[in-house]
Amino acid sequence: MKGIFPIDKFRELRTPFYYYDTKVLRDTLACIKSEVAKYERFDVHYAMKANVNPKVLKIISESGLGADCVSGGEIRAAIKAKIPAHKIVFAGVGKADWEIELGLECDIFCFNVESIPELQVINELAGAQGKVANVVFRINPNVGAHTHANITTGLAENKFGISMRDMEEVIDVAQEMKNVKFVGLHFHIGSQILDMGDFTALCNRVNELQDRLEARRILVEHINVGGGLGIDYNHPNRQAIPDFKEYFRVYDEHLKLRPYQTLHFELGRSIVGQCGSLISKVLYVKKGANKQFAILDAGMTDLIRPALYQAYHKIENITSDAPIQTYDVVGPICESSDVFGKAVDLNGVKRGDLIALRSAGAYGEIMASRYNCRELPLGYASEELL
Ligand SMILES: *Cc1c(COP(=O)(O)O)cnc(C)c1O
């Protein structure tokens, strides 16, 4: 065992695979729990889209968090993991009829609605089931997040949400409908946000909108500020648990929560990001004209973030103490973007070494594809390998 990984066990497993350190996950959840306990009306939902590995979900479900789902499949996965339906919120810019029907049948807590046409369909489908659906409106707050352009969601140019200008109108429309009940507002400005000033900016915007609504005597029971808290991809060991203390404190300080309101959060990456690593085997070391390549058996089909968002994952040779050399670390897929890192310093690499791609617990396994007719990677929880 070198460092934190059970290397001997790893040798018995088919690579590549995801490895989830359940102690890190449990410690992260315990930290969230103790921070949230300081505030009376904070309620955290796990954003399912980050990772639905059943072993990971079971631990999250046992911790008592609710779920933020963005598809019918995620609603099913949440219910299967025993997350109670009354703690499920359902977001997404394009909900299909069957997904809305499933949410209604399960009696989920609410639908985060992104347009009037969607509201009309929910009203109709709820009517057909003789139900009244709780709806909250996702408002696009036009607040930028200092993160990668592909993962900002709260700018006016993004496809998400209802514009602030239309907020009162959609609420009026909802209040005329028989089978929906307007219960709150929803926001989500992006992902991998490390600048707390972005969350402060969102709070200020929410305060403004609330004042606007109160002036019209519209009261809102639930405020949902989405997720987006980032993790430290550079130092997965040193900072395994994100700064939840500061994160929740910022919302407590800046968001003017009314005494009758509940503040909801939808955290994904910050909960599961650091507990996961993608473990891969070196197939070949190849000398190029002016560099050398470490060619892994894992590729962008197993972890697409570097190819999709130029994301950085720390790469470690976990089976070598040989002197450091520099490699381009690449996968076997027939795409030039199938590169995990360029000019990466690693302990000397040879065929058969095991390589860990760290901080891969969020948007890793769940985004795996079968491109090139590859097998999907399996996922193991550390406690099952003991
Ligand atoms: C993706 C998403 C989240 C979770 O984002 P993280 O950055 O993983 O915390 C929360 N809410 C909505 C609506 C989302 O789309």
mmCIF file of C-alpha atoms and ligand atoms in Angstrom:
data_model
loop_
_atom_site.group_PDB
_atom_site.id
_atom_site.type_symbol
_atom_site.label_atom_id
_atom_site.label_comp_id
_atom_site.label_asym_id
_atom_site.label_seq_id
_atom_site.Cartn_x
_atom_site.Cartn_y
_atom_site.Cartn_z
ATOM 1 C CA MET A 1 0.000 0.000 0.000
ATOM 2 C CA LYS A 2 1.497 3.318 -1.085
ATOM 3 C CA GLY A 3 -0.235 6.249 0.529
ATOM 4 C CA ILE A 4 -3.974 5.913 0.691
ATOM 5 C CA PHE A 5 -4.617 3.121 -1.807
ATOM 6 C CA PRO A 6 -4.877 -0.671 -1.266
ATOM 7 C CA ILE A 7 -2.533 -1.542 -4.112
ATOM 8 C CA ASP A 8 -2.576 -5.325 -3.601
ATOM 9 C CA LYS A 9 -6.349 -5.371 -3.908
ATOM 10 C CA PHE A 10 -6.171 -3.120 -6.941
ATOM 11 C CA ARG A 11 -3.900 -5.669 -8.664
ATOM 12 C CA GLU A 12 -6.746 -8.196 -8.570
ATOM 13 C CA LEU A 13 -9.263 -5.934 -10.295
ATOM 14 C CA ARG A 14 -9.923 -5.302 -13.969
ATOM 15 C CA THR A 15 -8.749 -1.828 -14.857
ATOM 16 C CA PRO A 16 -9.808 0.879 -15.346
ATOM 17 C CA PHE A 17 -12.167 1.237 -12.397
ATOM 18 C CA TYR A 18 -13.437 3.902 -10.036
ATOM 19 C CA TYR A 19 -12.391 3.687 -6.418
ATOM 20 C CA TYR A 20 -14.464 5.507 -3.794
ATOM 21 C CA ASP A 21 -12.867 6.229 -0.445
ATOM 22 C CA THR A 22 -15.914 5.926 1.773
ATOM 23 C CA LYS A 23 -14.159 7.475 4.752
ATOM 24 C CA VAL A 24 -13.650 10.689 2.800
ATOM 25 C CA LEU A 25 -17.304 10.591 1.710
ATOM 26 C CA ARG A 26 -18.572 9.974 5.252
ATOM 27 C CA ASP A 27 -16.333 12.697 6.693
ATOM 28 C CA THR A 28 -17.593 15.119 4.040
ATOM 29 C CA LEU A 29 -21.226 14.316 4.826
ATOM 30 C CA ALA A 30 -20.564 14.635 8.571
ATOM 31 C CA CYS A 31 -19.032 18.059 7.992
ATOM 32 C CA ILE A 32 -22.078 19.212 6.014
ATOM 33 C CA LYS A 33 -24.380 17.898 8.700
ATOM 34 C CA SER A 34 -22.599 19.706 11.512
ATOM 35 C CA GLU A 35 -22.392 22.984 9.575
ATOM 36 C CA VAL A 36 -26.038 22.893 8.507
ATOM 37 C CA ALA A 37 -27.062 22.159 12.094
ATOM 38 C CA LYS A 38 -25.945 25.706 12.994
ATOM 39 C CA TYR A 39 -28.763 27.149 10.926
ATOM 40 C CA GLU A 40 -32.376 26.431 11.533
ATOM 41 C CA ARG A 41 -33.864 26.415 8.094
ATOM 42 C CA PHE A 42 -31.156 25.111 5.779
ATOM 43 C CA ASP A 43 -31.926 21.967 3.829
ATOM 44 C CA VAL A 44 -29.382 20.167 1.617
ATOM 45 C CA HIS A 45 -30.178 18.024 -1.418
ATOM 46 C CA TYR A 46 -27.597 15.912 -3.166
ATOM 47 C CA ALA A 47 -27.361 16.708 -6.891
ATOM 48 C CA MET A 48 -27.704 13.190 -8.262
ATOM 49 C CA LYS A 49 -26.147 13.976 -11.607
ATOM 50 C CA ALA A 50 -22.662 14.108 -10.055
ATOM 51 C CA ASN A 51 -22.613 10.388 -9.262
ATOM 52 C CA VAL A 52 -25.260 7.668 -8.925
ATOM 53 C CA ASN A 53 -23.027 4.736 -8.086
ATOM 54 C CA PRO A 54 -25.311 2.685 -5.786
ATOM 55 C CA LYS A 55 -22.620 2.280 -3.107
ATOM 56 C CA VAL A 56 -22.040 6.017 -3.002
ATOM 57 C CA LEU A 57 -25.769 6.785 -3.092
ATOM 58 C CA LYS A 58 -26.475 4.431 -0.216
ATOM 59 C CA ILE A 59 -24.085 6.334 2.062
ATOM 60 C CA ILE A 60 -25.525 9.675 0.982
ATOM 61 C CA SER A 61 -29.078 8.441 1.478
ATOM 62 C CA GLU A 62 -28.220 7.150 4.969
ATOM 63 C CA SER A 63 -26.844 10.570 5.864
ATOM 64 C CA GLY A 64 -30.356 11.979 5.435
ATOM 65 C CA LEU A 65 -29.846 14.356 2.522
ATOM 66 C CA GLY A 66 -32.587 14.923 -0.015
ATOM 67 C CA ALA A 67 -32.029 14.656 -3.758
ATOM 68 C CA ASP A 68 -31.917 17.065 -6.670
ATOM 69 C CA CYS A 69 -32.861 15.143 -9.808
ATOM 70 C CA VAL A 70 -32.656 16.300 -13.407
ATOM 71 C CA SER A 71 -34.334 13.332 -15.104
ATOM 72 C CA GLY A 72 -36.835 10.534 -14.559
ATOM 73 C CA GLY A 73 -33.942 8.109 -14.358
ATOM 74 C CA GLU A 74 -32.454 10.057 -11.480
ATOM 75 C CA ILE A 75 -35.818 10.103 -9.677
ATOM 76 C CA ARG A 76 -35.880 6.305 -9.974
ATOM 77 C CA ALA A 77 -32.290 6.044 -8.736
ATOM 78 C CA ALA A 78 -33.058 8.292 -5.753
ATOM 79 C CA ILE A 79 -36.156 6.311 -4.783
ATOM 80 C CA LYS A 80 -34.235 3.052 -5.206
ATOM 81 C CA ALA A 81 -31.559 4.431 -2.857
ATOM 82 C CA LYS A 82 -34.384 5.090 -0.354
ATOM 83 C CA ILE A 83 -34.212 8.856 -0.493
ATOM 84 C CA PRO A 84 -37.747 9.865 0.537
ATOM 85 C CA ALA A 85 -39.854 11.312 -2.283
ATOM 86 C CA HIS A 86 -40.800 14.334 -0.172
ATOM 87 C CA LYS A 87 -37.116 15.335 -0.198
ATOM 88 C CA ILE A 88 -36.783 15.170 -3.988
ATOM 89 C CA VAL A 89 -36.712 18.261 -6.166
ATOM 90 C CA PHE A 90 -36.894 17.855 -9.933
ATOM 91 C CA ALA A 91 -35.036 20.347 -12.126
ATOM 92 C CA GLY A 92 -34.184 20.431 -15.807
ATOM 93 C CA VAL A 93 -34.857 22.634 -18.794
ATOM 94 C CA GLY A 94 -36.573 19.886 -20.812
ATOM 95 C CA LYS A 95 -38.685 17.520 -18.754
ATOM 96 C CA ALA A 96 -40.473 14.883 -20.835
ATOM 97 C CA ASP A 97 -44.129 14.042 -20.102
ATOM 98 C CA TRP A 98 -43.266 10.619 -18.691
ATOM 99 C CA GLU A 99 -40.744 12.203 -16.344
ATOM 100 C CA ILE A 100 -43.288 14.704 -15.056
ATOM 101 C CA GLU A 101 -45.827 11.885 -14.638
ATOM 102 C CA LEU A 102 -43.275 9.841 -12.705
ATOM 103 C CA GLY A 103 -42.567 12.787 -10.399
ATOM 104 C CA LEU A 104 -46.296 13.239 -9.822
ATOM 105 C CA GLU A 105 -46.864 9.533 -9.164
ATOM 106 C CA CYS A 106 -44.040 9.489 -6.621
ATOM 107 C CA ASP A 107 -45.328 12.680 -4.933
ATOM 108 C CA ILE A 108 -41.945 14.390 -5.063
ATOM 109 C CA PHE A 109 -41.532 17.623 -3.136
ATOM 110 C CA CYS A 110 -41.470 19.993 -6.097
ATOM 111 C CA PHE A 111 -40.799 20.712 -9.744
ATOM 112 C CA ASN A 112 -38.245 23.404 -10.545
ATOM 113 C CA VAL A 113 -39.957 24.941 -13.559
ATOM 114 C CA GLU A 114 -38.097 26.772 -16.312
ATOM 115 C CA SER A 115 -40.826 28.071 -18.657
ATOM 116 C CA ILE A 116 -44.552 28.785 -19.032
ATOM 117 C CA PRO A 117 -45.035 25.971 -21.595
ATOM 118 C CA GLU A 118 -43.548 23.540 -19.080
ATOM 119 C CA LEU A 119 -45.802 24.934 -16.345
ATOM 120 C CA GLN A 120 -48.843 24.331 -18.553
ATOM 121 C CA VAL A 121 -47.865 20.722 -19.153
ATOM 122 C CA ILE A 122 -47.273 20.091 -15.428
ATOM 123 C CA ASN A 123 -50.674 21.631 -14.644
ATOM 124 C CA GLU A 124 -52.351 19.422 -17.224
ATOM 125 C CA LEU A 125 -50.611 16.194 -16.196
ATOM 126 C CA ALA A 126 -51.201 16.905 -12.493
ATOM 127 C CA GLY A 127 -54.881 17.488 -13.286
ATOM 128 C CA ALA A 128 -55.063 14.126 -15.033
ATOM 129 C CA GLN A 129 -53.763 12.482 -11.848
ATOM 130 C CA GLY A 130 -56.072 14.559 -9.649
ATOM 131 C CA LYS A 131 -53.095 16.168 -7.940
ATOM 132 C CA VAL A 132 -51.670 19.592 -7.190
ATOM 133 C CA ALA A 133 -47.959 19.840 -7.979
ATOM 134 C CA ASN A 134 -45.677 22.108 -5.979
ATOM 135 C CA VAL A 135 -43.739 24.305 -8.377
ATOM 136 C CA VAL A 136 -40.836 26.655 -7.876
ATOM 137 C CA PHE A 137 -39.571 28.872 -10.651
ATOM 138 C CA ARG A 138 -35.968 28.725 -11.705
ATOM 139 C CA ILE A 139 -34.968 32.322 -12.240
ATOM 140 C CA ASN A 140 -31.911 33.207 -14.285
ATOM 141 C CA PRO A 141 -30.265 35.762 -11.993
ATOM 142 C CA ASN A 142 -27.774 37.006 -14.579
ATOM 143 C CA VAL A 143 -24.968 36.482 -12.094
ATOM 144 C CA GLY A 144 -21.675 35.323 -13.581
ATOM 145 C CA ALA A 145 -19.586 32.669 -11.915
ATOM 146 C CA HIS A 146 -15.805 32.695 -12.144
ATOM 147 C CA THR A 147 -15.548 29.226 -13.599
ATOM 148 C CA HIS A 148 -15.236 27.469 -16.953
ATOM 149 C CA ALA A 149 -17.616 28.889 -19.611
ATOM 150 C CA ASN A 150 -19.182 25.465 -20.203
ATOM 151 C CA ILE A 151 -20.301 25.257 -16.573
ATOM 152 C CA THR A 152 -21.724 28.727 -15.999
ATOM 153 C CA THR A 153 -25.499 28.604 -16.016
ATOM 154 C CA GLY A 154 -26.729 31.840 -14.489
ATOM 155 C CA LEU A 155 -26.005 34.343 -17.238
ATOM 156 C CA ALA A 156 -28.779 35.810 -19.366
ATOM 157 C CA GLU A 157 -27.232 34.126 -22.420
ATOM 158 C CA ASN A 158 -27.534 30.611 -20.931
ATOM 159 C CA LYS A 159 -30.485 28.374 -21.789
ATOM 160 C CA PHE A 160 -31.448 27.899 -18.144
ATOM 161 C CA GLY A 161 -34.260 29.487 -16.187
ATOM 162 C CA ILE A 162 -36.819 32.243 -16.567
ATOM 163 C CA SER A 163 -35.570 35.799 -16.993
ATOM 164 C CA MET A 164 -35.991 38.150 -14.044
ATOM 165 C CA ARG A 165 -38.143 40.401 -16.189
ATOM 166 C CA ASP A 166 -40.734 37.631 -16.568
ATOM 167 C CA MET A 167 -40.766 36.500 -12.934
ATOM 168 C CA GLU A 168 -43.987 38.201 -11.824
ATOM 169 C CA GLU A 169 -45.786 37.175 -14.991
ATOM 170 C CA VAL A 170 -45.061 33.472 -14.568
ATOM 171 C CA ILE A 171 -46.091 33.620 -10.925
ATOM 172 C CA ASP A 172 -49.371 35.252 -11.936
ATOM 173 C CA VAL A 173 -49.928 32.561 -14.542
ATOM 174 C CA ALA A 174 -49.271 29.814 -11.967
ATOM 175 C CA GLN A 175 -51.648 31.355 -9.476
ATOM 176 C CA GLU A 176 -54.454 31.119 -12.025
ATOM 177 C CA MET A 177 -53.889 27.395 -12.466
ATOM 178 C CA LYS A 178 -55.773 24.737 -10.501
ATOM 179 C CA ASN A 179 -53.257 21.921 -10.403
ATOM 180 C CA VAL A 180 -50.031 23.686 -9.531
ATOM 181 C CA LYS A 181 -49.075 25.524 -6.374
ATOM 182 C CA PHE A 182 -46.353 28.164 -6.515
ATOM 183 C CA VAL A 183 -44.088 27.633 -3.505
ATOM 184 C CA GLY A 184 -40.726 29.171 -4.254
ATOM 185 C CA LEU A 185 -37.817 30.391 -6.311
ATOM 186 C CA HIS A 186 -34.808 28.457 -7.574
ATOM 187 C CA PHE A 187 -31.368 29.570 -8.757
ATOM 188 C CA HIS A 188 -28.177 27.845 -9.848
ATOM 189 C CA ILE A 189 -25.313 29.907 -11.229
ATOM 190 C CA GLY A 190 -22.751 27.296 -12.194
ATOM 191 C CA SER A 191 -20.288 24.735 -10.955
ATOM 192 C CA GLN A 192 -16.759 24.493 -9.525
ATOM 193 C CA ILE A 193 -17.125 27.926 -7.927
ATOM 194 C CA LEU A 194 -14.360 28.771 -5.449
ATOM 195 C CA ASP A 195 -14.871 32.527 -5.240
ATOM 196 C CA MET A 196 -17.351 33.076 -2.414
ATOM 197 C CA GLY A 197 -18.047 36.510 -3.908
ATOM 198 C CA ASP A 198 -20.066 34.757 -6.623
ATOM 199 C CA PHE A 199 -22.385 33.311 -3.989
ATOM 200 C CA THR A 200 -22.600 36.698 -2.278
ATOM 201 C CA ALA A 201 -23.633 38.228 -5.614
ATOM 202 C CA LEU A 202 -26.366 35.604 -5.913
ATOM 203 C CA CYS A 203 -27.595 36.396 -2.378
ATOM 204 C CA ASN A 204 -27.829 40.086 -3.224
ATOM 205 C CA ARG A 205 -29.828 39.283 -6.330
ATOM 206 C CA VAL A 206 -32.190 37.012 -4.406
ATOM 207 C CA ASN A 207 -32.717 39.794 -1.853
ATOM 208 C CA GLU A 208 -33.663 42.227 -4.626
ATOM 209 C CA LEU A 209 -36.114 39.798 -6.188
ATOM 210 C CA GLN A 210 -37.685 39.022 -2.836
ATOM 211 C CA ASP A 211 -38.229 42.714 -2.188
ATOM 212 C CA ARG A 212 -39.859 43.023 -5.589
ATOM 213 C CA LEU A 213 -42.239 40.181 -4.784
ATOM 214 C CA GLU A 214 -43.046 41.391 -1.290
ATOM 215 C CA ALA A 215 -43.985 44.778 -2.709
ATOM 216 C CA ARG A 216 -46.660 42.841 -4.614
ATOM 217 C CA ARG A 217 -47.595 40.819 -1.508
ATOM 218 C CA ILE A 218 -46.273 37.619 -2.995
ATOM 219 C CA LEU A 219 -44.767 35.443 -0.273
ATOM 220 C CA VAL A 220 -42.357 32.687 -1.061
ATOM 221 C CA GLU A 221 -41.923 29.727 1.253
ATOM 222 C CA HIS A 222 -38.867 28.147 -0.336
ATOM 223 C CA ILE A 223 -35.666 29.606 -1.699
ATOM 224 C CA ASN A 224 -33.360 27.187 -3.493
ATOM 225 C CA VAL A 225 -29.906 28.495 -4.321
ATOM 226 C CA GLY A 226 -28.669 25.434 -6.209
ATOM 227 C CA GLY A 227 -25.147 24.115 -5.834
ATOM 228 C CA GLY A 228 -21.830 24.891 -7.409
ATOM 229 C CA LEU A 229 -19.343 24.857 -4.544
ATOM 230 C CA GLY A 230 -15.989 23.815 -6.006
ATOM 231 C CA ILE A 231 -13.286 21.459 -4.804
ATOM 232 C CA ASP A 232 -9.487 21.704 -4.726
ATOM 233 C CA TYR A 233 -8.380 19.603 -7.700
ATOM 234 C CA ASN A 234 -4.752 20.544 -7.019
ATOM 235 C CA HIS A 235 -4.630 19.183 -3.475
ATOM 236 C CA PRO A 236 -6.994 16.235 -3.082
ATOM 237 C CA ASN A 237 -5.316 15.051 0.125
ATOM 238 C CA ARG A 238 -4.577 18.366 1.777
ATOM 239 C CA GLN A 239 -8.072 19.701 1.224
ATOM 240 C CA ALA A 240 -10.286 16.659 0.940
ATOM 241 C CA ILE A 241 -13.281 18.430 2.459
ATOM 242 C CA PRO A 242 -14.451 21.707 0.898
ATOM 243 C CA ASP A 243 -14.966 24.749 3.090
ATOM 244 C CA PHE A 244 -18.617 24.140 3.909
ATOM 245 C CA LYS A 245 -18.321 26.271 7.007
ATOM 246 C CA GLU A 246 -17.586 29.376 4.961
ATOM 247 C CA TYR A 247 -20.051 28.404 2.226
ATOM 248 C CA PHE A 248 -23.057 28.185 4.545
ATOM 249 C CA ARG A 249 -21.879 31.204 6.535
ATOM 250 C CA VAL A 250 -21.903 33.339 3.379
ATOM 251 C CA TYR A 251 -25.538 32.445 2.734
ATOM 252 C CA ASP A 252 -26.442 33.024 6.371
ATOM 253 C CA GLU A 253 -24.798 36.429 6.349
ATOM 254 C CA HIS A 254 -25.910 37.738 2.967
ATOM 255 C CA LEU A 255 -29.248 36.167 2.139
ATOM 256 C CA LYS A 256 -32.130 37.833 3.938
ATOM 257 C CA LEU A 257 -34.094 34.729 4.750
ATOM 258 C CA ARG A 258 -37.544 35.480 6.117
ATOM 259 C CA PRO A 259 -38.485 33.620 9.326
ATOM 260 C CA TYR A 260 -41.036 31.451 7.531
ATOM 261 C CA GLN A 261 -38.677 30.437 4.724
ATOM 262 C CA THR A 262 -36.549 27.365 4.114
ATOM 263 C CA LEU A 263 -33.276 27.734 2.237
ATOM 264 C CA HIS A 264 -32.453 24.771 0.014
ATOM 265 C CA PHE A 265 -29.074 23.816 -1.418
ATOM 266 C CA GLU A 266 -28.261 21.355 -4.203
ATOM 267 C CA LEU A 267 -24.673 20.206 -3.813
ATOM 268 C CA GLY A 268 -23.081 17.690 -6.121
ATOM 269 C CA ARG A 269 -19.368 18.007 -6.800
ATOM 270 C CA SER A 270 -18.491 19.229 -3.301
ATOM 271 C CA ILE A 271 -20.040 16.089 -1.779
ATOM 272 C CA VAL A 272 -18.608 13.354 -3.990
ATOM 273 C CA GLY A 273 -15.717 14.912 -5.931
ATOM 274 C CA GLN A 274 -12.806 14.169 -3.621
ATOM 275 C CA CYS A 275 -13.784 10.651 -2.559
ATOM 276 C CA GLY A 276 -13.318 9.164 -6.040
ATOM 277 C CA SER A 277 -10.267 8.225 -8.099
ATOM 278 C CA LEU A 278 -10.080 6.593 -11.485
ATOM 279 C CA ILE A 279 -7.524 3.791 -11.307
ATOM 280 C CA SER A 280 -5.876 2.784 -14.545
ATOM 281 C CA LYS A 281 -3.006 0.613 -15.744
ATOM 282 C CA VAL A 282 -0.137 1.755 -17.943
ATOM 283 C CA LEU A 283 -0.197 -0.109 -21.227
ATOM 284 C CA TYR A 284 2.860 1.407 -22.872
ATOM 285 C CA VAL A 285 5.494 4.050 -22.455
ATOM 286 C CA LYS A 286 6.186 5.530 -25.866
ATOM 287 C CA LYS A 287 8.998 7.872 -26.813
ATOM 288 C CA GLY A 288 7.925 10.674 -29.146
ATOM 289 C CA ALA A 289 10.132 13.151 -31.011
ATOM 290 C CA ASN A 290 10.516 15.502 -28.070
ATOM 291 C CA LYS A 291 8.434 13.975 -25.304
ATOM 292 C CA GLN A 292 7.334 10.675 -23.894
ATOM 293 C CA PHE A 293 3.809 9.353 -23.536
ATOM 294 C CA ALA A 294 2.353 7.231 -20.782
ATOM 295 C CA ILE A 295 -0.475 5.387 -22.519
ATOM 296 C CA LEU A 296 -3.177 4.243 -20.100
ATOM 297 C CA ASP A 297 -5.963 1.710 -20.420
ATOM 298 C CA ALA A 298 -8.362 4.444 -19.220
ATOM 299 C CA GLY A 299 -9.506 7.057 -21.681
ATOM 300 C CA MET A 300 -11.961 9.881 -22.196
ATOM 301 C CA THR A 301 -14.735 7.284 -22.279
ATOM 302 C CA ASP A 302 -14.040 6.629 -18.583
ATOM 303 C CA LEU A 303 -13.374 10.233 -17.520
ATOM 304 C CA ILE A 304 -14.378 12.869 -20.028
ATOM 305 C CA ARG A 305 -13.816 16.024 -17.974
ATOM 306 C CA PRO A 306 -10.328 16.823 -19.303
ATOM 307 C CA ALA A 307 -11.532 16.467 -22.918
ATOM 308 C CA LEU A 308 -14.860 18.232 -22.325
ATOM 309 C CA TYR A 309 -13.863 21.152 -20.108
ATOM 310 C CA GLN A 310 -10.054 21.143 -20.138
ATOM 311 C CA ALA A 311 -10.412 20.028 -16.531
ATOM 312 C CA TYR A 312 -7.362 19.295 -14.423
ATOM 313 C CA HIS A 313 -7.087 16.069 -12.445
ATOM 314 C CA LYS A 314 -4.034 15.332 -10.345
ATOM 315 C CA ILE A 315 -2.298 12.260 -11.736
ATOM 316 C CA GLU A 316 -0.178 9.947 -9.576
ATOM 317 C CA ASN A 317 1.828 6.806 -10.264
ATOM 318 C CA ILE A 318 0.786 4.830 -7.190
ATOM 319 C CA THR A 319 3.085 1.854 -7.775
ATOM 320 C CA SER A 320 6.445 3.530 -8.405
ATOM 321 C CA ASP A 321 9.079 5.309 -6.346
ATOM 322 C CA ALA A 322 11.383 5.750 -9.334
ATOM 323 C CA PRO A 323 12.795 9.240 -9.976
ATOM 324 C CA ILE A 324 10.403 11.794 -11.431
ATOM 325 C CA GLN A 325 10.117 12.085 -15.207
ATOM 326 C CA THR A 326 7.782 14.075 -17.413
ATOM 327 C CA TYR A 327 5.041 12.473 -19.519
ATOM 328 C CA ASP A 328 2.032 13.309 -21.579
ATOM 329 C CA VAL A 329 -0.599 11.038 -20.034
ATOM 330 C CA VAL A 330 -3.043 9.814 -22.674
ATOM 331 C CA GLY A 331 -5.779 7.241 -23.195
ATOM 332 C CA PRO A 332 -6.320 4.644 -25.921
ATOM 333 C CA ILE A 333 -9.326 6.281 -27.621
ATOM 334 C CA CYS A 334 -9.089 7.322 -31.243
ATOM 335 C CA GLU A 335 -9.482 11.041 -30.547
ATOM 336 C CA SER A 336 -6.761 13.666 -30.224
ATOM 337 C CA SER A 337 -8.554 15.143 -27.222
ATOM 338 C CA ASP A 338 -8.098 11.876 -25.322
ATOM 339 C CA VAL A 339 -5.403 13.386 -23.107
ATOM 340 C CA PHE A 340 -5.494 13.446 -19.302
ATOM 341 C CA GLY A 341 -2.532 15.759 -18.860
ATOM 342 C CA LYS A 342 0.429 17.228 -20.727
ATOM 343 C CA ALA A 343 3.944 17.471 -19.286
ATOM 344 C CA VAL A 344 2.928 15.692 -16.086
ATOM 345 C CA ASP A 345 5.643 14.875 -13.553
ATOM 346 C CA LEU A 346 5.321 11.275 -12.386
ATOM 347 C CA ASN A 347 7.480 8.757 -10.617
ATOM 348 C CA GLY A 348 9.177 6.840 -13.437
ATOM 349 C CA VAL A 349 6.525 4.920 -15.366
ATOM 350 C CA LYS A 350 6.726 1.385 -16.746
ATOM 351 C CA ARG A 351 4.207 -0.974 -18.299
ATOM 352 C CA GLY A 352 1.841 -2.368 -15.665
ATOM 353 C CA ASP A 353 2.107 0.534 -13.229
ATOM 354 C CA LEU A 354 -1.136 1.753 -11.685
ATOM 355 C CA ILE A 355 -2.055 5.381 -12.205
ATOM 356 C CA ALA A 356 -4.593 7.268 -10.098
ATOM 357 C CA LEU A 357 -6.551 10.178 -11.546
ATOM 358 C CA ARG A 358 -7.630 11.973 -8.415
ATOM 359 C CA SER A 359 -10.748 13.989 -7.492
ATOM 360 C CA ALA A 360 -12.818 12.018 -9.996
ATOM 361 C CA GLY A 361 -15.840 11.268 -7.820
ATOM 362 C CA ALA A 362 -18.049 13.896 -9.463
ATOM 363 C CA TYR A 363 -19.011 13.837 -13.148
ATOM 364 C CA GLY A 364 -16.676 10.887 -13.680
ATOM 365 C CA GLU A 365 -18.226 7.427 -13.668
ATOM 366 C CA ILE A 366 -21.662 8.800 -14.522
ATOM 367 C CA MET A 367 -20.383 10.387 -17.748
ATOM 368 C CA ALA A 368 -18.644 7.224 -18.953
ATOM 369 C CA SER A 369 -19.597 6.106 -22.437
ATOM 370 C CA ARG A 370 -19.193 3.008 -24.568
ATOM 371 C CA TYR A 371 -17.549 4.855 -27.447
ATOM 372 C CA ASN A 372 -15.093 2.586 -29.304
ATOM 373 C CA CYS A 373 -17.213 -0.347 -27.992
ATOM 374 C CA ARG A 374 -15.493 -0.151 -24.657
ATOM 375 C CA GLU A 375 -16.773 -1.718 -21.441
ATOM 376 C CA LEU A 376 -18.031 0.752 -18.837
ATOM 377 C CA PRO A 377 -15.687 1.098 -15.856
ATOM 378 C CA LEU A 378 -16.850 -0.557 -12.617
ATOM 379 C CA GLY A 379 -16.917 1.290 -9.303
ATOM 380 C CA TYR A 380 -15.716 -0.053 -5.952
ATOM 381 C CA ALA A 381 -16.213 1.350 -2.481
ATOM 382 C CA SER A 382 -13.126 1.187 -0.275
ATOM 383 C CA GLU A 383 -14.999 -0.662 2.451
ATOM 384 C CA GLU A 384 -15.809 -3.567 0.146
ATOM 385 C CA LEU A 385 -12.106 -4.057 -0.683
ATOM 386 C CA LEU A 386 -10.921 -4.260 2.941
HETATM 387 C C1 LIG B 1 -25.590 20.431 -11.678
HETATM 388 C C2 LIG B 1 -26.563 21.102 -10.795
HETATM 389 C C3 LIG B 1 -26.311 21.180 -9.422
HETATM 390 C C4 LIG B 1 -25.069 20.659 -8.783
HETATM 391 O O1 LIG B 1 -23.930 21.369 -9.146
HETATM 392 P P1 LIG B 1 -22.537 21.083 -8.427
HETATM 393 O O2 LIG B 1 -21.621 22.048 -9.045
HETATM 394 O O3 LIG B 1 -22.158 19.674 -8.703
HETATM 395 O O4 LIG B 1 -22.730 21.337 -6.957
HETATM 396 C C5 LIG B 1 -27.283 21.786 -8.643
HETATM 397 N N1 LIG B 1 -28.432 22.267 -9.169
HETATM 398 C C6 LIG B 1 -28.693 22.211 -10.486
HETATM 399 C C7 LIG B 1 -29.965 22.755 -10.994
HETATM 400 C C8 LIG B 1 -27.773 21.625 -11.335
HETATM 401 O O5 LIG B 1 -28.038 21.584 -12.644
#
